[in-house]
XYZ file of C-alpha atoms in Angstrom:
545
model
C -26.313 -28.660 2.161
C -25.746 -28.939 5.671
C -24.628 -25.773 8.121
C -22.883 -26.594 10.844
C -22.730 -24.192 13.961
C -19.105 -24.793 15.447
C -18.044 -24.304 19.485
C -15.196 -21.649 19.502
C -13.345 -20.235 21.959
C -11.964 -16.399 21.019
C -8.574 -15.556 20.581
C -7.021 -12.719 22.247
C -4.764 -11.680 19.031
C -7.566 -10.339 16.721
C -7.468 -6.751 17.000
C -6.762 -5.436 13.033
C -3.639 -3.591 12.049
C -4.090 -0.747 9.391
C -4.228 -2.886 6.817
C -6.414 -6.567 8.174
C -4.725 -9.146 10.214
C -1.393 -9.970 9.348
C 0.296 -13.236 11.730
C 2.660 -16.116 10.698
C 0.942 -18.497 8.451
C 1.464 -20.974 11.172
C -0.665 -18.944 13.297
C -3.516 -18.859 10.767
C -3.168 -22.901 10.332
C -4.556 -22.673 13.994
C -7.466 -24.602 14.559
C -10.007 -22.417 14.603
C -8.204 -19.072 14.054
C -9.059 -18.387 10.717
C -13.456 -18.756 11.068
C -13.415 -17.076 14.301
C -11.271 -14.185 12.296
C -13.913 -14.491 9.600
C -16.934 -14.823 10.976
C -15.967 -11.572 13.135
C -16.357 -10.715 9.808
C -19.424 -11.608 8.992
C -20.982 -9.987 12.126
C -20.215 -7.098 11.785
C -22.059 -5.897 9.209
C -25.574 -4.353 9.244
C -28.073 -7.703 7.713
C -28.755 -5.112 4.865
C -24.932 -6.003 3.583
C -24.182 -9.759 4.004
C -25.603 -10.641 0.563
C -22.877 -10.405 -2.226
C -19.014 -10.743 -0.985
C -15.346 -10.661 -3.058
C -12.873 -12.841 -2.005
C -9.420 -13.631 -3.729
C -5.759 -12.802 -2.601
C -1.986 -12.231 -3.505
C -1.413 -16.062 -4.480
C 1.039 -16.513 -1.086
C 1.298 -19.846 0.470
C -2.225 -20.650 2.507
C -3.956 -18.721 0.092
C -5.977 -21.683 -1.775
C -6.945 -23.167 1.561
C -7.942 -20.573 3.048
C -10.632 -18.997 0.203
C -12.371 -22.688 0.185
C -12.381 -22.169 4.139
C -13.594 -18.836 3.745
C -16.262 -20.314 1.166
C -17.916 -22.668 3.324
C -18.160 -19.525 6.038
C -20.073 -16.937 3.147
C -22.704 -19.528 2.688
C -22.893 -20.849 5.872
C -23.389 -17.253 6.746
C -26.426 -16.548 4.080
C -24.584 -14.285 1.420
C -26.268 -14.977 -2.432
C -23.206 -13.950 -4.533
C -19.554 -14.731 -4.259
C -17.163 -13.892 -6.081
C -13.936 -15.562 -5.939
C -10.191 -14.459 -8.157
C -9.895 -17.250 -10.825
C -6.434 -19.376 -9.371
C -7.811 -17.200 -6.086
C -5.818 -14.663 -7.862
C -6.726 -10.996 -7.113
C -5.215 -7.689 -6.843
C -5.803 -5.175 -3.912
C -6.472 -2.195 -6.719
C -8.358 -4.773 -8.754
C -10.620 -5.771 -5.436
C -11.496 -2.267 -4.740
C -12.602 -1.679 -8.225
C -14.691 -5.211 -8.671
C -16.271 -4.084 -5.320
C -17.479 -0.605 -6.461
C -18.069 -2.284 -10.177
C -20.942 -4.433 -8.973
C -22.193 -2.983 -6.089
C -21.028 -5.371 -3.729
C -21.319 -5.057 0.297
C -17.812 -5.966 0.647
C -14.626 -7.690 0.403
C -12.170 -10.204 1.349
C -8.411 -9.807 0.825
C -5.685 -12.620 1.436
C -2.564 -10.909 2.043
C 0.380 -9.476 3.877
C 1.090 -7.276 1.215
C 4.735 -6.428 1.231
C 5.930 -9.303 3.872
C 7.542 -12.221 2.381
C 5.382 -15.796 2.059
C 5.781 -19.757 2.120
C 5.073 -21.715 4.915
C 7.798 -19.609 7.233
C 6.069 -16.488 5.945
C 3.248 -14.527 7.035
C -0.532 -14.052 6.033
C -2.881 -11.897 6.256
C -7.009 -11.178 5.763
C -8.352 -7.641 5.034
C -11.958 -6.527 4.561
C -12.433 -3.762 2.550
C -16.615 -2.466 2.421
C -19.367 -1.593 0.541
C -17.272 1.826 -0.782
C -14.159 -0.487 -2.167
C -11.568 0.635 0.438
C -10.246 -0.739 3.674
C -12.798 -1.195 6.194
C -12.371 2.088 8.684
C -11.389 2.444 12.061
C -14.418 1.975 13.882
C -15.196 -0.946 11.423
C -11.615 -2.597 13.095
C -12.517 -1.957 15.737
C -16.239 -3.550 15.999
C -14.687 -6.631 14.157
C -12.048 -7.130 16.964
C -14.938 -6.423 19.555
C -16.528 -9.182 18.407
C -13.273 -11.872 17.775
C -12.778 -11.316 21.075
C -16.056 -12.604 22.493
C -16.833 -14.857 19.976
C -18.132 -18.246 21.163
C -19.194 -20.553 17.400
C -19.226 -19.012 14.007
C -21.337 -21.046 10.861
C -19.967 -23.186 8.357
C -21.190 -24.831 5.340
C -20.245 -28.964 4.502
C -19.663 -28.550 1.166
C -16.840 -30.014 -1.395
C -14.239 -27.602 -2.805
C -14.939 -25.261 -5.755
C -12.237 -25.378 -8.479
C -11.010 -21.902 -9.833
C -8.858 -22.820 -12.154
C -11.744 -21.743 -14.573
C -14.279 -18.650 -15.188
C -18.045 -20.590 -14.107
C -20.335 -20.150 -11.662
C -21.733 -22.779 -9.056
C -24.753 -23.218 -7.628
C -24.863 -24.128 -3.428
C -28.126 -24.519 -2.573
C -29.475 -20.159 -1.976
C -25.606 -19.231 -2.832
C -23.915 -18.994 -6.017
C -20.388 -18.957 -6.310
C -18.910 -17.361 -9.617
C -14.899 -17.946 -10.441
C -13.818 -14.385 -12.375
C -11.099 -13.178 -14.094
C -10.426 -10.466 -12.146
C -7.622 -9.132 -14.583
C -10.051 -7.981 -17.886
C -12.095 -5.218 -15.705
C -9.040 -3.673 -14.430
C -7.332 -3.383 -17.522
C -10.016 -1.477 -18.974
C -10.587 0.577 -16.255
C -6.625 1.947 -16.561
C -7.283 2.191 -20.304
C -9.347 4.164 -20.300
C -7.317 6.803 -17.706
C -4.538 6.663 -20.003
C -3.129 6.752 -23.020
C -2.646 3.651 -24.357
C -2.655 4.933 -28.270
C 0.231 6.788 -27.279
C 1.943 4.460 -25.327
C 1.337 1.883 -27.879
C 3.191 3.884 -30.441
C 6.371 4.944 -28.307
C 7.170 1.234 -27.518
C 6.485 0.028 -31.509
C 8.941 2.448 -32.192
C 11.174 1.902 -29.707
C 11.567 5.500 -28.183
C 10.331 3.487 -24.717
C 11.105 0.651 -22.968
C 10.269 -0.850 -19.952
C 11.345 -3.442 -17.199
C 8.742 -4.354 -14.720
C 9.232 -6.389 -11.457
C 6.140 -8.337 -10.541
C 8.307 -9.921 -7.739
C 6.370 -13.283 -7.777
C 3.668 -11.793 -6.609
C -0.088 -10.819 -8.100
C 0.864 -8.333 -10.581
C 2.493 -10.703 -12.742
C -0.739 -11.636 -15.082
C -2.237 -8.157 -14.847
C 0.865 -6.971 -16.258
C 1.144 -8.920 -19.377
C -2.515 -8.443 -20.509
C -1.405 -4.551 -19.583
C 2.189 -4.199 -21.071
C 1.980 -7.139 -23.250
C -1.522 -7.334 -24.763
C -2.926 -4.361 -24.817
C 0.204 -2.416 -25.208
C 2.691 -4.352 -27.343
C 6.143 -3.991 -25.099
C 8.084 -7.383 -25.681
C 7.094 -10.179 -23.377
C 10.771 -9.557 -21.866
C 10.001 -6.588 -20.411
C 8.472 -8.453 -17.370
C 10.314 -10.174 -14.737
C 9.416 -12.433 -12.423
C 6.028 -12.658 -13.740
C 4.536 -15.834 -12.508
C 2.995 -15.690 -8.687
C 4.309 -18.389 -6.937
C 3.154 -18.815 -2.932
C 7.050 -18.388 -1.596
C 7.245 -15.152 -4.112
C 10.399 -16.940 -5.452
C 12.022 -17.428 -1.732
C 12.156 -13.624 -2.325
C 10.689 -10.587 -0.484
C 8.024 -8.490 -2.537
C 8.849 -5.337 -1.178
C 9.341 -2.863 -4.181
C 12.663 -1.000 -2.972
C 15.876 -0.549 -3.131
C 16.603 -2.998 -0.631
C 14.655 -6.042 -1.970
C 14.567 -5.434 -6.121
C 18.011 -6.087 -7.431
C 17.150 -7.200 -10.231
C 15.418 -4.728 -11.760
C 18.429 -1.847 -9.982
C 21.166 -4.037 -11.828
C 18.888 -3.667 -14.845
C 18.103 -0.311 -14.319
C 21.704 1.371 -13.485
C 23.112 -0.523 -16.737
C 25.974 2.245 -18.345
C 24.251 1.692 -21.243
C 21.252 0.486 -22.939
C 19.006 0.453 -19.538
C 14.842 0.336 -20.358
C 13.513 3.903 -20.269
C 11.417 3.301 -16.714
C 12.046 0.509 -14.279
C 9.342 -0.752 -12.054
C 8.005 -2.804 -9.396
C 5.231 -3.691 -7.472
C 4.534 -5.278 -4.043
C 2.934 -8.986 -3.015
C -0.995 -7.711 -3.313
C -0.554 -5.409 -6.297
C -1.016 -1.772 -4.377
C 3.050 -0.513 -4.246
C 4.984 0.655 -6.773
C 8.561 1.754 -6.788
C 10.063 3.954 -10.044
C 13.524 3.894 -11.239
C 14.570 5.731 -13.895
C 18.050 5.019 -15.586
C 20.621 4.978 -12.875
C 17.857 6.948 -10.723
C 15.633 6.390 -7.896
C 12.388 8.296 -7.606
C 11.404 8.524 -4.048
C 7.121 7.754 -3.567
C 7.112 10.761 -1.983
C 8.435 13.124 -5.151
C 6.463 10.337 -7.566
C 3.185 11.673 -6.183
C 4.099 15.026 -6.383
C 5.463 15.281 -10.265
C 2.046 13.184 -10.752
C 0.343 15.618 -9.247
C 1.866 18.646 -10.848
C 1.602 16.921 -13.953
C -2.002 15.432 -13.878
C -3.521 16.794 -17.395
C -0.451 15.563 -18.917
C -3.080 12.061 -18.836
C -6.435 11.647 -20.128
C -8.125 10.571 -17.338
C -7.079 14.105 -15.203
C -7.274 16.608 -17.918
C -9.197 18.182 -16.128
C -7.393 18.751 -13.558
C -7.639 17.855 -9.645
C -9.284 19.148 -6.482
C -7.224 18.753 -3.907
C -4.002 15.765 -2.633
C -3.765 14.025 0.527
C -0.135 12.361 2.162
C 0.109 10.502 5.541
C 1.905 12.251 7.515
C 4.909 10.765 7.522
C 5.155 11.176 3.548
C 7.553 14.370 2.743
C 5.814 17.801 2.229
C 7.031 17.638 -1.454
C 3.051 17.363 -2.462
C 2.578 20.020 -0.509
C 4.079 22.711 -2.574
C 2.461 21.342 -5.714
C -0.918 21.636 -4.019
C 0.104 25.237 -2.772
C 1.012 26.757 -6.142
C -2.433 25.012 -7.664
C -4.605 26.200 -5.251
C -5.746 23.669 -4.210
C -6.537 21.905 -0.916
C -3.880 19.047 0.772
C -4.967 17.131 3.774
C -2.154 15.000 6.428
C -2.969 11.636 7.569
C -2.352 9.416 9.760
C -0.645 6.360 8.036
C -3.214 3.649 6.133
C -5.256 3.907 3.022
C -8.448 4.093 4.562
C -8.047 7.204 6.525
C -7.981 8.487 2.662
C -11.301 6.897 2.074
C -13.709 9.759 3.173
C -11.351 12.738 1.454
C -12.085 10.600 -1.831
C -15.373 9.118 -0.843
C -16.340 13.636 -0.297
C -15.329 14.243 -3.599
C -12.167 16.798 -1.878
C -8.886 14.701 -3.061
C -7.953 13.503 -6.816
C -4.803 11.857 -5.934
C -3.274 10.767 -1.971
C 0.074 8.437 -1.832
C 2.241 7.468 1.262
C 6.204 7.367 1.730
C 6.125 3.570 1.951
C 5.420 3.404 -1.837
C 1.819 3.445 -2.440
C 0.166 5.722 -4.483
C -3.660 6.141 -6.368
C -6.509 8.246 -7.527
C -10.299 8.469 -6.974
C -10.466 5.861 -9.876
C -10.438 3.194 -6.559
C -10.228 3.062 -2.852
C -7.060 1.325 -2.390
C -3.274 2.131 -3.774
C -2.799 1.036 -7.261
C 0.953 -0.010 -8.233
C 0.434 -0.244 -11.836
C -2.186 3.050 -11.673
C 1.225 4.686 -10.918
C 3.351 2.986 -13.660
C 0.761 3.650 -16.502
C 0.840 7.476 -15.033
C 4.508 7.325 -15.167
C 4.507 5.605 -19.234
C 1.734 8.262 -20.260
C 4.611 10.937 -18.383
C 7.493 9.312 -20.839
C 5.364 9.474 -23.350
C 3.415 12.586 -23.034
C 7.002 15.305 -22.466
C 9.045 12.405 -24.749
C 11.723 13.942 -21.516
C 13.520 10.562 -19.349
C 12.490 9.805 -15.737
C 15.266 11.904 -14.434
C 14.664 14.603 -16.711
C 11.193 15.873 -15.086
C 12.111 14.888 -11.621
C 14.985 17.508 -12.089
C 12.458 19.653 -13.817
C 9.951 19.815 -11.102
C 12.833 20.447 -7.849
C 13.900 23.152 -10.146
C 10.252 24.868 -10.531
C 9.403 23.723 -6.208
C 12.731 22.440 -4.940
C 13.669 19.081 -3.551
C 12.635 17.637 -0.334
C 15.834 15.639 0.383
C 14.121 12.478 2.773
C 14.412 9.011 3.969
C 13.103 6.704 5.920
C 15.392 3.969 8.145
C 12.912 0.663 9.249
C 14.768 -0.677 12.696
C 13.009 -4.153 12.478
C 12.643 -6.820 14.546
C 13.293 -4.674 18.054
C 12.847 -5.595 21.483
C 9.022 -4.684 21.866
C 9.904 -3.162 25.520
C 13.222 -1.363 24.200
C 11.277 0.218 21.022
C 8.380 1.223 23.171
C 10.175 2.892 25.568
C 12.524 4.913 22.977
C 9.125 5.929 21.472
C 7.732 6.535 25.370
C 10.868 9.000 26.673
C 10.572 11.298 23.229
C 7.250 11.554 23.834
C 7.853 12.554 27.391
C 9.704 15.610 26.092
C 7.445 17.159 23.555
C 6.230 19.805 25.312
C 9.727 20.902 26.006
C 11.289 20.696 22.786
C 9.888 23.832 21.058
C 12.468 26.501 20.948
C 15.514 24.316 21.424
C 18.410 24.858 18.462
C 20.456 21.136 18.098
C 23.544 22.093 15.867
C 21.571 24.544 14.060
C 18.550 23.617 13.789
C 15.614 25.174 15.771
C 12.680 22.858 16.332
C 9.478 24.875 16.156
C 6.403 22.506 16.731
C 6.607 19.165 17.983
C 3.302 16.831 18.945
C 1.940 13.719 19.582
C 0.145 13.234 15.621
C -3.573 13.922 16.282
C -5.993 13.425 12.886
C -9.797 14.743 13.417
C -11.535 13.558 9.696
C -12.719 16.784 8.424
C -15.819 14.796 6.515
C -16.749 12.415 9.963
C -15.160 14.430 12.815
C -13.870 11.258 14.113
C -10.039 11.444 15.700
C -7.560 8.931 15.468
C -4.957 9.797 18.224
C -1.352 9.160 18.933
C -0.276 8.856 15.069
C 3.417 9.476 15.236
C 5.582 11.888 16.692
C 6.739 15.088 14.908
C 9.434 17.406 15.244
C 9.230 20.176 13.140
C 11.780 22.625 12.263
C 9.457 25.213 10.353
C 9.825 24.859 6.657
C 13.708 23.998 6.823
C 12.710 20.274 8.018
C 10.923 17.232 10.233
C 11.906 14.156 12.625
C 9.349 11.877 12.201
C 9.474 8.948 14.345
C 7.024 6.067 14.240
C 5.642 1.966 15.695
C 4.912 -0.007 12.448
C 1.756 -1.991 12.171
C 2.373 -3.751 9.368
C 5.105 -6.630 11.272
C 4.675 -9.733 12.341
C 7.679 -10.012 14.462
C 9.062 -8.035 17.595
C 8.877 -4.781 16.401
C 9.204 -2.396 13.938
C 10.619 1.394 14.630
C 10.758 4.200 11.561
C 12.904 6.894 11.190
C 11.628 9.962 8.714
C 14.112 12.813 8.223
C 13.426 15.292 5.631
C 14.947 18.645 4.362
C 13.758 21.044 1.925
C 15.893 23.043 -0.441
C 14.643 25.536 -2.409
C 14.511 26.018 -6.076
C 18.435 27.266 -7.423
C 19.501 25.470 -4.426
C 21.938 22.685 -4.207
C 19.978 19.784 -5.309
C 21.644 17.010 -6.950
C 23.439 16.276 -3.109
C 23.524 12.054 -2.705
C 20.543 12.344 -0.115
C 21.965 10.371 2.511
C 25.575 12.889 2.594
C 23.042 16.101 2.520
C 20.802 14.415 5.371
C 23.973 13.174 7.886
C 23.643 16.717 9.879
C 20.287 16.349 10.637
C 20.466 11.833 11.167
C 23.432 13.296 13.578
C 20.145 15.521 15.635
C 17.724 12.785 15.647
C 19.738 10.524 16.958
C 20.138 12.566 19.730
C 16.628 13.029 20.264
C 16.026 9.127 19.558
C 18.765 7.350 20.652
C 17.998 4.280 18.768
C 21.363 2.924 17.904
C 22.690 3.660 21.731
C 19.816 1.855 23.453
C 19.364 -1.059 21.054
C 22.902 -1.816 19.830
C 22.500 -1.053 17.046
C 24.654 -0.046 13.800
C 22.052 1.078 12.335
C 19.245 0.289 10.142
C 17.977 -2.725 8.710
C 16.177 -1.095 5.313
C 16.704 2.431 4.453
C 14.733 3.846 1.672
């Protein structure tokens, strides 16, 4: 089988973001674009780490074509063993598990996560290292450097590999194995959670779930776990068939996009006990009770506080971590448990060193991502199963569990406002103007909120000492409140400015107020510090979560 060396020219825009390289589908379809970036990934690896590879994606548009191209590149670059998800499907959590379980050199995950799909939608390529986690900054920087100077790539001339049936194919010295990525993942979940208890609650009618896979990757995983192994009715699954365009919907599990699930959970009577959804590649989750929304920040804190209710965490936890914009709810749990709590930049890769070093058990982000040391990615179905196990073990509703948590720890009222598709120059100027004021802000009193600290978040990794600067602006009002501002790195068009607003109410206080009403005074303060609406002409954010 011939291997060709193709001359090419570098593209100037192949710098990976927090979760790989994301662009419009048409951008990836440019001549040599995908090939260049994947070749840069391979060139970034040490020779000893260029033997085994995992490959798959969330099934979005261009997934099938990209897999065949990458297979040819992998064979052309001498990989001896290449595992591919059946149908080309592979959730991000399952990818992390399989890389670790089979001790592979790494994996390429084809996904733009929660971004829309289809011919006019987004596509993405992310590399996970042999740890199972996303490539750290030093690796993505190396990939970017190589991609910026690439002049050739190596690709095998071979027929497309059938992906519909699990079987192996020998191509010269390379063995391509089409695998079922669902079973290994479901087996691990069965080890961590009390499937027997949950199955009994389902059978007795004491526990019901509605799960929205959003026509994305978790449909097959949810069917195997909830229906086949736990005995839930097949009707509990919504949008369970993966589609290249996600059913012309936005596979982002939040209150703005999971409308059908919300309608089910907001019924005046007869709603399931738990509503849940996951995103395009299966690493995010949304948790709903009957007419009750659980913020991702609260979810992380509650799981940490209740870890010993679940078989896989009976021994307790050693520590927790959260991304900087995530609310400080889990900090309060860690303090009471007497365990470490780390604040990291946004991006799951920053949790990797802490997990590998045994410093934390749970970690999470406000962007609907939660996970633990069982893999090196956030894990949507893991979080859903944790909540199912918690409901079965405590025999309480979602709302009762959350309310009891607030009564013990207090409540961090929290909201995120996303201003999408802004003119990049305006968005960058807004952030620059606020950054220029940081040193003068401490001590300032704005409508009763006294600023105690203000900075541009810089993270020093406690494991390897690496520095990550300019990770978001923080305006801190002591323990009372916080405002955080970030330019997002996950969009593909224009700029997305995220505003995070948080205010703490102690136990025994006003714990059941509507979030936006409670936070309105602080939102007024935020507009005075960062006049987004005034400068952009917007009347408000595109999305509120």
